[in-house]
Amino acid sequence: MVAPRAVAAAILLLAAGRDARAQPTLSVDLKSPDSIKSAAKIVATKLVSYYHGTEYGKTVGILPGPPSDGLGPYYWWEAGAMWGTLIDYWHYTGDDRYNAITSEALIFQSANSYQHRNWTASLGNDDQAFWGMSAMLAAEVNFPNPPADQPQWLALAQAVFNTQAPRWKTDYCNGGLRWQIPPTNGGYNYKNSIANVCFLNLGARLARYTGNETYSFWAEKTWDWMEGVGYIDEYFNVYDGGNVEKNCSDINFVQFSSNAAVLLHGAAIMYNHTKGSDKWGIRLAGLLGRTLDHFFPNGTMVERACELEKMQCNEDQHSFKGYMLRALATVATVANFTRPVILETLRFNTKAAVQSCLSDGTCGFRWNIGKYDGDTDNGPAGQAMSALAALSTLLIDQQPVKGPLTDSTGGTSVGDPNAGTGPAALEPPRPATPSDRGGASVITALLLASFLCSLVWICSGWTESPGAPATSQPPWI
Ligand SMILES: *[C@@H]1O[C@H](CO)[C@@H](O)[C@H](O)[C@H]1NC(C)=O
Ligand SMILES: *[C@@H]1O[C@H](CO)[C@@H](O)[C@H](O)[C@H]1NC(C)=O
Ligand SMILES: *[C@@H]1O[C@H](CO)[C@@H](O)[C@H](O)[C@H]1NC(C)=O
Ligand SMILES: *[C@@H]1O[C@H](CO)[C@@H](O)[C@H](O)[C@H]1NC(C)=O
Ligand SMILES: *[C@@H]1O[C@H](CO)[C@@H](O)[C@H](O)[C@H]1NC(C)=O
Ligand SMILES: *[C@@H]1O[C@H](CO)[C@@H](O)[C@H](O)[C@H]1NC(C)=O
């Protein structure tokens, strides 16, 4: 019974392979906003075709999965990230055709502060936070507000934050969030960077949006803890995590771009929120320099840990490149000194990303080989999300784009500081110190800009020469 099916599948595959080879690469003029928008529309259409939540009997808001059900390779969190990608798509291109399904998804899955019991088996703090960060983005870009009797974007982000803050425990490792939420999940004893950088990211953005310093207190605390425990090292490498049994000293030194991207975004928001403080400016510049050096070794992004020597990236990692470019675009809008280096990165990488796509919007994974690599395994939604992010974010180079809003600069989302759990478990904010607040200066920004230049390939004729060898540490230490 197995053989005929396998033969049929082989023939189908062969046909698909031939079609793919026959199909030209996605064509786009990267100098023209209209051309970028048309290409983005093709990729967005393809991306949304992987979503079946609007079909009869299917669950609203999710991509097919979790992997074990055989329907598709996507864990629940990745759909949360996809809706964020589509919010950015709307924000940068103005195409609102997916706004309705995006709203519906973000609301339908929001039960219990994005912890619906359907997803308990894979519910990490990071999974919950990826949905929370998409809700936060909706608030920051004035994505159309839901009707008043529905959950509101800002309140949803606050709910996620408020459920996570009480999970910060000092019994092991002197603090930090664990990876998984239910104690019965594998990974509960792992305190990892992704759980903590997502918490920092949400804290920073909530502080900036609402002006409530309880959130920034937690963002500060999380950075300090990650540095203290060695997850962020003196070169601004961001390592993956450690286990409570070893008091987090058994650091897993693998570096994933998702950790760096979410942290970079959070650090830039803190830099902006603290009015250009030296403290966050130095963190931001250091992290940005190391990120570009490590993940863009020849100018094009690679998910080094699983893409470089051998292709072994999983379904999650196939979506990571998009989060990096989306984070970088936001960093450029809130920390002006990073703008030149980030624009160069976006231009170079969007070109590379587009070459990985076919004319029907199907996109492969590798951006550094100049063509479609046929790698739609462990996807293809993640690959499409990444290419869509590349196209959408490049528009910041060509048209005026508003940075993330706050409730005093036009943001209209309605919040609820008590959403999620009771406020009892939260510590009071620490008063702002002069060093946090006073450092805003053009001089600082200029110094940081030249500092950044000194350590990245970008300011040294990088299109011709590949820059520093991949393994080099930044030279300034
Ligand atoms: C949870 O799963 C059930 C059964 O598949 C489905 O009917 C329901 O819509 C799901 N709810 C959410 C929030 O995913
Ligand atoms: C556990 O790790 C924390 C953070 O690195 C450290 O401050 C603390 O001293 C360690 N405790 C023990 C018992 O090793
Ligand atoms: C960078 O480019 C050089 C020269 O083309 C190549 O040998 C090297 O493998 C590339 N490194 C990465 C990390 O892609
Ligand atoms: C922002 O950076 C750009 C490019 O470096 C520069 O031209 C512009 O003057 C800067 N704007 C501000 C407000 O600093
Ligand atoms: C913060 O970001 C806004 C754009 O959203 C920008 O206008 C402002 O200049 C930034 N502030 C600092 C200190 O960089
Ligand atoms: C600030 O945020 C914290 C944490 O969510 C909350 O407990 C507190 O009530 C908020 N304060 C105000 C003034 O909204």
Coordinates of C-alpha atoms in Angstrom, one line a residue, residues 155-390:
A155 CA -4.7 46.0 27.3
L156 CA -3.8 42.7 25.8
A157 CA -0.1 43.6 25.8
Q158 CA -0.4 44.7 29.5
A159 CA -2.2 41.4 30.3
V160 CA 0.7 39.4 29.0
F161 CA 3.2 41.5 30.9
N162 CA 1.1 41.3 34.1
T163 CA 0.9 37.5 33.9
Q164 CA 4.7 37.3 33.4
A165 CA 6.1 39.7 36.0
P166 CA 5.0 37.5 38.9
R167 CA 6.8 34.5 37.3
W168 CA 10.1 36.3 38.0
K169 CA 11.6 34.2 40.8
T170 CA 14.9 34.6 42.6
D171 CA 15.1 31.1 44.1
Y172 CA 17.4 30.0 41.3
C173 CA 19.8 32.0 39.2
N174 CA 19.1 35.1 41.2
G175 CA 16.0 35.9 39.1
G176 CA 14.7 35.6 35.5
L177 CA 11.8 33.9 33.9
R178 CA 11.7 30.3 33.1
W179 CA 11.2 29.2 29.5
Q180 CA 8.0 27.2 29.9
I181 CA 5.0 28.2 31.9
P182 CA 3.4 24.9 33.0
P183 CA 5.8 23.1 35.4
T184 CA 5.0 19.8 33.6
N185 CA 6.4 21.0 30.3
G186 CA 9.8 19.9 29.2
G187 CA 12.0 23.1 29.4
Y188 CA 10.4 24.3 32.6
N189 CA 13.8 24.1 34.3
Y190 CA 15.5 26.1 31.5
K191 CA 15.8 29.9 32.1
N192 CA 16.5 31.1 28.6
S193 CA 17.1 34.3 26.8
I194 CA 14.1 34.3 24.6
A195 CA 11.6 34.3 27.5
N196 CA 13.5 37.1 29.1
V197 CA 14.2 39.3 26.1
C198 CA 10.5 39.1 25.2
F199 CA 9.6 40.3 28.7
L200 CA 12.1 43.1 28.5
N201 CA 10.8 44.1 25.0
L202 CA 7.2 44.3 26.2
G203 CA 8.3 46.2 29.4
A204 CA 10.3 48.7 27.4
R205 CA 7.4 49.3 24.9
L206 CA 4.7 49.5 27.5
A207 CA 6.8 52.0 29.5
R208 CA 7.3 54.1 26.4
Y209 CA 3.7 53.9 25.3
T210 CA 2.1 54.5 28.7
G211 CA 4.8 56.4 30.6
N212 CA 4.4 54.0 33.5
E213 CA 7.8 53.4 34.9
T214 CA 6.9 50.1 36.5
Y215 CA 7.4 48.6 33.1
S216 CA 10.8 50.2 32.5
F217 CA 11.9 49.1 36.0
W218 CA 11.4 45.5 34.8
A219 CA 13.1 46.1 31.5
E220 CA 16.2 47.4 33.3
K221 CA 16.1 44.6 35.8
T222 CA 15.9 42.0 33.0
W223 CA 18.9 43.4 31.2
D224 CA 20.9 43.5 34.4
W225 CA 20.0 40.0 35.3
M226 CA 20.9 38.7 31.8
E227 CA 24.2 40.4 32.0
G228 CA 24.8 39.2 35.6
V229 CA 24.1 35.6 34.8
G230 CA 26.2 35.8 31.6
Y231 CA 23.6 35.4 28.9
I232 CA 24.7 38.8 27.5
D233 CA 28.5 38.8 27.6
E234 CA 30.9 41.7 27.4
Y235 CA 31.0 41.6 23.6
F236 CA 27.2 41.7 23.5
N237 CA 26.9 38.1 22.3
V238 CA 23.5 36.9 23.5
Y239 CA 23.5 33.2 24.5
D240 CA 20.6 30.9 24.7
G241 CA 20.1 30.0 28.4
G242 CA 20.9 27.8 31.3
N243 CA 19.3 25.4 33.7
V244 CA 18.0 26.0 37.2
E245 CA 19.6 22.7 38.4
K246 CA 23.0 24.4 37.7
N247 CA 21.9 27.8 38.9
C248 CA 22.0 28.8 35.2
S249 CA 25.8 28.5 35.2
D250 CA 25.7 25.7 32.5
I251 CA 25.2 28.3 29.7
N252 CA 24.2 27.0 26.3
F253 CA 26.4 29.3 24.2
V254 CA 24.5 28.9 20.9
Q255 CA 23.3 32.2 19.5
F256 CA 20.0 32.6 17.7
S257 CA 19.0 35.8 15.9
S258 CA 15.6 35.9 17.6
N259 CA 17.2 36.6 20.9
A260 CA 19.4 39.4 19.5
A261 CA 16.5 40.9 17.5
V262 CA 14.0 41.1 20.3
L263 CA 16.6 42.4 22.7
L264 CA 17.9 45.0 20.2
H265 CA 14.3 46.2 19.7
G266 CA 13.8 46.5 23.4
A267 CA 17.1 48.3 24.0
A268 CA 16.4 50.8 21.3
I269 CA 13.0 51.5 22.8
M270 CA 14.7 52.0 26.2
Y271 CA 17.2 54.3 24.6
N272 CA 14.4 56.4 23.1
H273 CA 12.3 56.2 26.3
T274 CA 15.2 57.4 28.5
K275 CA 15.7 60.3 26.1
G276 CA 18.8 59.1 24.5
S277 CA 20.6 58.0 27.7
D278 CA 24.2 57.0 27.5
K279 CA 23.5 53.8 29.4
W280 CA 21.0 52.5 26.8
G281 CA 22.8 54.1 23.9
I282 CA 26.0 52.1 24.7
R283 CA 24.0 48.9 25.1
L284 CA 22.2 49.6 21.8
A285 CA 25.3 50.4 19.8
G286 CA 27.2 47.5 21.2
L287 CA 24.4 45.0 20.6
L288 CA 23.7 46.4 17.1
G289 CA 27.4 46.2 16.2
R290 CA 27.7 42.6 17.4
T291 CA 24.5 41.6 15.8
L292 CA 25.5 42.9 12.4
D293 CA 28.9 41.3 12.7
H294 CA 27.6 37.9 13.8
F295 CA 24.5 37.4 11.9
F296 CA 25.4 39.4 8.7
P297 CA 28.9 38.1 8.3
N298 CA 29.1 39.0 4.6
G299 CA 26.3 41.6 4.6
T300 CA 23.6 39.0 4.1
M301 CA 21.8 37.5 7.1
V302 CA 22.5 33.9 8.0
E303 CA 20.9 32.0 10.9
R304 CA 24.4 30.9 11.8
A305 CA 23.7 28.3 14.4
C306 CA 21.8 26.1 12.0
E307 CA 22.4 27.4 8.5
L308 CA 26.1 27.8 8.1
E309 CA 27.9 24.5 8.1
K310 CA 25.0 22.3 7.7
M311 CA 21.4 23.1 7.0
Q312 CA 19.5 22.0 10.1
C313 CA 17.2 24.9 11.0
N314 CA 13.8 23.8 12.4
E315 CA 10.3 25.2 11.8
D316 CA 10.8 28.0 14.3
Q317 CA 14.2 29.1 13.0
H318 CA 13.0 29.2 9.4
S319 CA 11.0 32.3 10.4
F320 CA 13.7 34.2 12.3
K321 CA 15.2 36.5 9.6
G322 CA 12.0 38.5 9.4
Y323 CA 12.0 39.3 13.1
M324 CA 15.5 40.7 12.7
L325 CA 14.7 43.0 9.8
R326 CA 11.4 44.2 11.4
A327 CA 13.3 44.9 14.7
L328 CA 16.0 46.8 12.8
A329 CA 13.5 49.0 11.0
T330 CA 12.0 50.0 14.2
V331 CA 15.3 50.6 15.8
A332 CA 16.2 53.0 13.0
T333 CA 13.0 55.0 13.6
V334 CA 13.5 55.4 17.4
A335 CA 17.3 55.7 17.6
N336 CA 18.3 58.0 14.7
F337 CA 22.1 57.4 15.0
T338 CA 21.5 53.8 13.9
R339 CA 19.7 54.8 10.7
P340 CA 22.5 54.9 8.2
V341 CA 23.9 51.5 9.1
I342 CA 20.4 49.9 9.3
L343 CA 19.3 51.3 6.0
E344 CA 22.4 49.8 4.3
T345 CA 21.5 46.5 5.9
L346 CA 17.9 46.6 4.8
R347 CA 18.8 47.5 1.2
F348 CA 21.4 44.8 0.9
N349 CA 19.2 42.1 2.6
T350 CA 16.0 42.9 0.8
K351 CA 17.8 42.4 -2.4
A352 CA 19.1 39.1 -1.2
A353 CA 15.7 38.1 0.2
V354 CA 13.9 38.8 -3.0
Q355 CA 16.3 36.6 -4.9
S356 CA 15.2 33.8 -2.7
C357 CA 11.6 34.1 -3.9
L358 CA 9.8 32.8 -7.1
S359 CA 7.5 35.0 -9.1
D360 CA 4.4 33.5 -7.4
G361 CA 5.7 34.6 -4.0
T362 CA 7.0 31.3 -2.8
C363 CA 10.2 32.0 -0.9
G364 CA 13.1 29.8 0.1
F365 CA 15.2 30.1 3.2
R366 CA 18.8 31.0 2.2
W367 CA 19.4 34.6 1.4
N368 CA 23.1 34.3 0.6
I369 CA 23.1 32.1 -2.6
G370 CA 21.4 34.5 -4.9
K371 CA 18.5 32.3 -5.9
Y372 CA 15.6 30.3 -4.7
D373 CA 17.0 27.3 -2.8
G374 CA 13.9 25.2 -2.9
D375 CA 13.9 25.0 0.9
T376 CA 10.3 25.3 1.9
D377 CA 10.7 22.6 4.5
N378 CA 9.8 23.5 8.0
G379 CA 7.8 26.2 6.5
P380 CA 7.1 27.8 4.0
A381 CA 5.2 30.4 6.0
G382 CA 8.3 31.4 8.0
Q383 CA 10.3 31.9 4.8
A384 CA 7.5 34.0 3.3
M385 CA 7.2 36.1 6.6
S386 CA 10.9 36.8 6.3
A387 CA 10.8 37.9 2.7
L388 CA 7.7 40.0 3.4
A389 CA 9.4 41.7 6.3
A390 CA 12.3 42.5 4.0

